[in-house]
Coordinates of C-alpha atoms and ligand atoms in Angstrom, one line a residue:
M10 CA -25.7 -32.2 -72.7
P11 CA -23.1 -33.8 -69.8
E12 CA -20.9 -31.4 -68.0
H13 CA -17.7 -30.0 -69.0
N14 CA -14.8 -31.4 -68.0
S15 CA -13.8 -27.5 -67.1
T16 CA -17.2 -27.0 -65.2
T17 CA -16.6 -29.8 -63.2
E18 CA -12.8 -29.0 -62.2
L19 CA -14.7 -25.4 -61.1
K20 CA -16.9 -27.1 -58.9
T21 CA -14.7 -29.5 -57.2
T22 CA -12.3 -26.0 -56.9
T23 CA -15.2 -23.7 -55.4
D24 CA -16.5 -26.3 -53.1
Q25 CA -12.9 -27.3 -52.0
A26 CA -12.9 -23.7 -51.2
R27 CA -16.1 -23.4 -49.5
L28 CA -15.4 -26.6 -47.3
R29 CA -11.5 -24.6 -46.3
L30 CA -13.5 -21.9 -44.9
S31 CA -15.5 -23.1 -43.0
S32 CA -12.6 -25.1 -40.9
L33 CA -10.9 -21.5 -40.3
E34 CA -10.6 -20.5 -36.9
N35 CA -9.4 -17.1 -37.2
L36 CA -9.2 -13.6 -38.9
D37 CA -6.0 -13.5 -39.9
D38 CA -6.3 -17.6 -41.7
L39 CA -9.7 -15.9 -43.4
E40 CA -7.5 -13.0 -44.8
T41 CA -5.2 -15.5 -46.3
W42 CA -8.7 -17.9 -47.8
R43 CA -9.4 -14.4 -49.6
L44 CA -6.4 -13.3 -51.5
E45 CA -6.1 -17.1 -52.6
V46 CA -9.4 -17.5 -53.4
L47 CA -11.0 -14.0 -54.2
G48 CA -8.1 -12.1 -54.5
R49 CA -6.7 -10.7 -58.5
H50 CA -4.7 -13.3 -58.6
G51 CA -6.6 -16.1 -56.7
L52 CA -8.1 -19.3 -58.0
L53 CA -11.0 -17.8 -59.2
T54 CA -9.7 -15.3 -61.7
N55 CA -6.9 -17.9 -62.7
L56 CA -10.2 -20.8 -63.9
M57 CA -11.9 -17.1 -65.4
K58 CA -8.7 -17.2 -67.5
G59 CA -9.0 -20.6 -69.8
I60 CA -12.1 -19.6 -70.4
G61 CA -11.1 -18.2 -73.8
D62 CA -9.7 -21.6 -74.7
L63 CA -13.5 -23.0 -74.0
P64 CA -15.0 -24.5 -77.3
N65 CA -17.4 -22.1 -78.3
E66 CA -21.0 -23.9 -76.8
I67 CA -19.5 -24.6 -73.1
R68 CA -17.9 -20.9 -72.6
K69 CA -21.0 -18.8 -72.0
E70 CA -22.3 -21.2 -69.5
F71 CA -18.8 -22.3 -67.7
G72 CA -18.7 -18.1 -67.3
Q73 CA -22.6 -18.2 -65.7
I74 CA -21.8 -20.9 -63.7
A75 CA -18.1 -19.2 -62.4
N76 CA -19.6 -15.9 -62.1
Q77 CA -22.0 -17.4 -59.8
E78 CA -19.7 -19.6 -57.7
R79 CA -17.9 -16.3 -56.8
A80 CA -21.2 -14.1 -55.8
N81 CA -21.5 -17.9 -53.3
L82 CA -18.2 -17.3 -52.0
E83 CA -18.0 -13.8 -51.6
N84 CA -21.5 -14.7 -49.2
A85 CA -19.8 -17.3 -47.9
Y86 CA -16.8 -15.4 -47.1
T87 CA -18.7 -12.3 -45.5
N88 CA -20.8 -14.7 -42.8
R89 CA -17.3 -16.3 -42.7
L90 CA -16.0 -12.9 -41.4
L91 CA -19.2 -11.8 -39.1
E92 CA -19.1 -15.3 -37.4
L93 CA -15.5 -15.4 -36.2
K94 CA -15.4 -11.5 -35.0
N95 CA -18.8 -12.2 -32.5
T96 CA -16.7 -15.4 -31.4
P97 CA -13.4 -16.1 -29.6
N98 CA -10.8 -16.1 -31.7
D99 CA -8.7 -18.9 -29.9
T100 CA -9.2 -22.3 -28.7
S101 CA -7.5 -22.8 -25.2
G102 CA -11.5 -21.1 -23.4
V103 CA -10.9 -17.0 -22.8
D104 CA -13.7 -15.3 -24.1
V105 CA -12.0 -12.3 -25.4
S106 CA -15.4 -10.5 -25.4
L107 CA -16.1 -10.7 -21.5
P108 CA -14.5 -7.3 -19.7
G109 CA -10.6 -6.6 -18.9
R110 CA -10.0 -7.9 -15.4
L111 CA -7.8 -4.8 -14.0
P112 CA -4.3 -5.3 -12.2
V113 CA -4.1 -5.3 -8.3
R114 CA -3.0 -1.9 -7.6
G115 CA -0.5 -2.2 -4.7
A116 CA -1.2 0.8 -1.9
L117 CA 1.1 1.9 0.9
H118 CA 0.6 -0.3 4.1
P119 CA -1.8 2.2 6.5
I120 CA 0.7 2.3 9.3
T121 CA 2.1 3.9 6.8
Q122 CA 0.2 6.2 5.8
V123 CA -0.8 7.7 9.4
R124 CA 3.6 7.8 10.1
R125 CA 3.8 9.8 7.5
Q126 CA 0.8 12.3 7.7
I127 CA 2.2 12.7 11.7
L128 CA 5.4 13.3 10.7
D129 CA 4.2 15.7 7.8
V130 CA 2.8 17.5 10.3
F131 CA 6.0 17.9 12.1
T132 CA 8.3 18.4 9.4
R133 CA 5.9 21.9 9.1
L134 CA 6.4 22.5 12.4
G135 CA 10.6 21.9 11.9
F136 CA 11.1 18.6 13.4
T137 CA 14.0 16.6 11.4
T138 CA 13.2 13.0 11.7
I139 CA 15.9 10.5 12.0
E140 CA 16.0 7.0 12.9
G141 CA 17.4 4.6 15.4
P142 CA 18.4 1.0 15.9
E143 CA 15.5 -1.5 16.4
V144 CA 18.1 -3.8 18.7
E145 CA 19.0 -1.2 21.7
A146 CA 21.7 -2.2 24.4
D147 CA 20.2 -1.8 27.6
S148 CA 21.5 1.3 29.2
Y149 CA 20.4 3.3 26.1
N150 CA 16.8 1.7 26.6
F151 CA 16.5 1.8 30.4
G152 CA 19.2 3.1 32.3
K153 CA 20.3 6.6 30.1
L154 CA 16.3 7.5 30.7
R155 CA 16.4 6.9 34.3
I156 CA 15.3 3.5 34.5
P157 CA 17.6 1.5 36.8
P158 CA 17.7 -2.4 36.6
D159 CA 14.7 -2.7 39.6
H160 CA 12.3 0.5 38.5
P161 CA 8.9 -1.2 38.5
A162 CA 8.3 0.7 34.7
R163 CA 10.9 -2.3 34.0
D164 CA 7.9 -4.6 34.5
M165 CA 5.6 -3.7 31.1
W166 CA 8.7 -3.1 29.2
D167 CA 10.7 -6.4 29.5
T168 CA 10.7 -7.4 26.5
F169 CA 12.8 -9.8 23.8
W170 CA 16.7 -10.3 25.0
L171 CA 18.9 -11.4 22.3
D172 CA 22.1 -13.2 23.3
G173 CA 24.3 -9.9 24.1
S174 CA 27.3 -12.3 25.5
H175 CA 29.8 -11.2 23.5
L176 CA 29.0 -7.3 24.1
D177 CA 30.1 -5.7 27.8
E178 CA 26.3 -5.6 28.1
K179 CA 23.0 -6.8 27.4
I180 CA 21.1 -6.0 24.4
L181 CA 17.3 -6.2 23.0
L182 CA 14.4 -5.3 20.9
R183 CA 13.7 -1.6 22.1
T184 CA 10.8 -1.2 23.5
H185 CA 10.0 2.2 22.8
T186 CA 11.9 5.2 20.6
S187 CA 13.2 7.4 23.7
P188 CA 16.7 6.1 23.0
M189 CA 17.4 8.2 20.3
Q190 CA 16.8 11.4 22.5
I191 CA 19.8 10.1 24.4
R192 CA 21.8 8.4 21.4
Y193 CA 21.0 12.0 19.9
M194 CA 22.2 14.2 22.6
E195 CA 25.3 12.4 22.8
S196 CA 26.2 13.3 19.4
H197 CA 25.1 16.7 18.7
P198 CA 27.0 19.0 21.3
E199 CA 25.0 22.0 21.0
P200 CA 20.8 22.3 21.0
P201 CA 18.9 24.1 19.9
I202 CA 17.8 20.1 19.0
R203 CA 14.0 19.6 17.4
I204 CA 13.9 15.6 16.4
A205 CA 11.0 13.6 15.7
V206 CA 11.7 10.0 15.1
P207 CA 9.9 7.6 14.2
G208 CA 10.2 3.5 14.7
R209 CA 9.1 -0.1 15.8
C210 CA 9.4 -0.6 18.7
Y211 CA 8.5 -4.3 20.9
R212 CA 6.8 -5.7 24.0
Y213 CA 6.3 -8.9 26.0
E214 CA 2.8 -8.5 25.5
A215 CA -0.3 -10.4 25.5
T216 CA -2.3 -9.5 22.4
D217 CA -5.7 -8.4 22.6
A218 CA -7.3 -5.3 21.1
T219 CA -5.3 -2.9 21.6
H220 CA -2.0 -4.3 22.9
E221 CA 0.3 -5.9 20.6
W222 CA 3.9 -7.3 21.1
M223 CA 5.0 -5.0 18.0
L224 CA 3.7 -1.4 17.8
E225 CA 5.1 2.1 15.8
Q226 CA 6.3 5.2 17.9
V227 CA 6.5 8.8 16.3
E228 CA 9.1 10.4 19.1
L229 CA 9.7 14.0 19.8
L230 CA 12.7 16.0 21.5
V231 CA 13.0 19.8 21.7
I232 CA 15.7 20.6 23.6
D233 CA 16.7 25.0 23.1
Q234 CA 17.1 27.7 26.0
G235 CA 13.4 29.3 27.5
I236 CA 11.5 26.2 26.3
T237 CA 8.9 25.9 28.7
L238 CA 5.4 23.1 29.2
A239 CA 3.9 26.3 26.6
N240 CA 5.6 25.0 24.1
L241 CA 5.2 21.3 24.7
K242 CA 1.6 22.1 24.7
G243 CA 1.6 24.7 21.6
T244 CA 3.2 21.7 19.6
L245 CA 0.6 19.5 20.4
Q246 CA -1.8 20.9 19.9
E247 CA -1.5 22.1 17.2
W248 CA -0.4 18.9 15.6
A249 CA -3.8 17.3 17.3
R250 CA -6.3 20.1 15.0
Q251 CA -3.7 19.4 11.8
M252 CA -4.0 15.4 12.0
F253 CA -8.0 15.9 13.7
G254 CA -9.1 18.5 12.9
A255 CA -9.5 22.4 13.4
D256 CA -11.6 22.4 16.4
R257 CA -9.3 19.8 18.8
K258 CA -8.6 20.6 21.9
I259 CA -6.1 18.9 24.0
M260 CA -5.8 17.9 27.5
M261 CA -2.3 17.8 29.4
R262 CA -2.8 15.5 33.0
H263 CA 0.0 14.1 35.3
S264 CA 1.5 11.0 34.5
Y265 CA 4.9 9.5 35.4
F266 CA 7.5 8.6 32.9
P267 CA 11.2 8.1 35.0
F268 CA 12.7 10.8 31.4
V269 CA 10.6 13.7 32.2
E270 CA 9.6 15.9 35.2
P271 CA 6.6 17.0 34.8
G272 CA 5.1 13.7 32.8
V273 CA 2.4 14.1 31.6
E274 CA -0.7 12.3 29.2
V275 CA -2.5 14.2 26.7
A276 CA -5.4 13.9 25.4
I277 CA -7.6 15.2 22.7
D278 CA -11.4 15.7 22.5
C279 CA -13.6 12.6 21.1
F280 CA -14.8 14.4 17.9
D281 CA -17.1 11.7 18.0
C282 CA -19.6 12.7 20.9
D283 CA -19.6 15.3 23.1
G284 CA -19.0 13.0 25.8
S285 CA -22.1 12.0 27.1
D286 CA -22.7 9.0 24.7
R287 CA -21.8 6.2 26.5
S288 CA -21.3 3.9 23.7
C289 CA -19.1 5.7 21.7
G290 CA -16.6 3.5 20.4
I291 CA -14.0 6.4 20.5
C292 CA -13.9 7.7 24.1
R293 CA -16.3 5.5 25.8
G294 CA -18.8 8.8 27.0
S295 CA -15.5 10.1 28.9
G296 CA -15.4 12.6 26.1
W297 CA -11.4 12.5 25.8
L298 CA -9.1 10.7 23.8
E299 CA -5.4 9.5 25.6
L300 CA -3.1 9.8 22.6
L301 CA 0.3 10.2 24.2
G302 CA 3.2 10.5 26.9
A303 CA 4.9 13.5 27.3
G304 CA 7.0 16.0 29.7
M305 CA 9.4 18.4 30.3
V306 CA 12.6 16.6 29.4
H307 CA 14.7 15.5 32.9
P308 CA 17.3 18.0 34.2
E309 CA 19.6 15.0 35.0
I310 CA 19.4 13.8 31.2
I311 CA 20.1 17.8 29.6
A312 CA 23.5 17.5 32.4
E313 CA 24.4 14.2 31.7
A314 CA 24.1 14.5 27.5
G315 CA 26.9 17.7 28.7
Y316 CA 24.1 20.7 28.4
D317 CA 24.0 23.0 30.6
P318 CA 20.4 22.1 32.5
D319 CA 20.5 26.0 34.1
V320 CA 20.6 27.7 30.4
Y321 CA 18.9 25.0 28.4
S322 CA 15.6 22.9 28.7
G323 CA 13.9 20.9 26.7
F324 CA 10.1 18.7 26.6
A325 CA 10.0 15.5 24.9
A326 CA 7.1 13.2 23.5
G327 CA 6.0 9.7 22.3
M328 CA 3.5 8.0 20.8
G329 CA 2.1 5.2 19.1
V330 CA 1.6 4.9 15.6
E331 CA -1.1 2.6 15.7
R332 CA -3.1 4.3 18.6
V333 CA -3.8 7.5 16.3
A334 CA -4.3 4.6 12.7
M335 CA -7.0 3.2 15.1
V336 CA -8.3 6.6 15.7
L337 CA -8.2 8.3 12.3
Q338 CA -8.7 4.9 10.5
G339 CA -11.8 3.9 13.1
V340 CA -10.3 0.2 13.8
T341 CA -11.3 -1.2 17.2
D342 CA -8.6 -4.1 16.5
I343 CA -4.7 -3.0 16.6
R344 CA -4.2 -6.5 15.8
H345 CA -5.6 -6.2 12.0
Y346 CA -3.0 -4.2 11.3
H347 CA 0.4 -6.3 10.9
D348 CA -1.5 -9.5 10.5
N349 CA -1.4 -8.8 7.1
R350 CA -4.9 -9.7 5.3
H351 CA -5.6 -8.9 2.4
P352 CA -9.2 -7.3 2.6
F353 CA -8.4 -5.3 5.9
L354 CA -5.2 -3.0 4.1
S355 CA -7.0 -3.0 1.0
Q356 CA -9.6 -1.3 2.2
F357 CA -7.1 2.2 3.0
Ligands
DAH421 N1 8.4 6.2 25.3 C1 6.7 6.5 26.5 C2 6.4 4.8 26.2 O1 6.5 4.2 25.4 C3 6.2 7.5 26.0 C4 6.7 8.8 25.9 C5 6.5 8.8 27.8 C6 7.8 8.8 25.4 C7 6.7 10.3 27.7 C8 8.5 10.3 25.8 C9 7.6 10.5 26.9 O2 8.9 10.9 25.3 O3 8.5 12.0 27.4 O4 4.9 4.9 26.7

């Protein structure tokens, strides 16, 4: 018996639907297809609606074929659904089944971390943090700190001079944060003073593993009645304990800085060896590690600031943040800090 027209039409329609199904590329299109073909008002339902108008002899056959086609299409639908769920739904080459990439998170620069750590300790000890200019006048960087023009201390601090021809005196990138001692005293008619001054400094240096032409310092200045070397030692001892561990000891050795009298160099005991290991990366077997310069503020500087040196005394100290950071972070070349390489910086 030749196939009835309606049966042919049914097969053509379902064949086309099947063809369209295999070309669908994403789940949204698949859902649209499902509603159009298998849905309650879809293609198959519509075809079935006409079944009552068919001649008796083909009605049964038409019904059987239609049910068979529906079952086939539902199967095909389920298979395509599984395929699409398991393959990328995007033809641009993005494999959505790969684990996600975490966004890179920024962090504070290692020097910033250590500067904050240093200042946190001094803040707890009662110091106020202030900042000063990076471009400084000759007189503040040198003269008022008792470093006259021909003083040998200028040799290691000869630095980056700027064009100050429109000013009364020469200007430079400061070589240390000590000028803020003078600036602060000049603008504060009465002690007590207890300040910590962080900031960048610049030096005319041939760079090597322990010298950079730019460095950060933290300067301390305390002026009050009855301040002695014991206050200096106690303050730095407590700072060293909080920075490097409760067992740390400090040692003060005589040194010379024109703006303090006496001047000292301060070292902490090595926390890696007992001083017997000549290959120790921290102290090289000396047992001590130089950290900073300090001293009692020179009475002439106190007098120059307008305070009575018979009533007031004080101490000052200056430390390099990179130096402290190298010790804390086990970094052996200071140049790593500022050459801005992500593999180094991302370790901290
Ligand atoms: N300004 C000195 C330097 O850059 C460090 C220093 C030494 C600061 C002794 C001080 C001090 O306040 O008392 O090397």
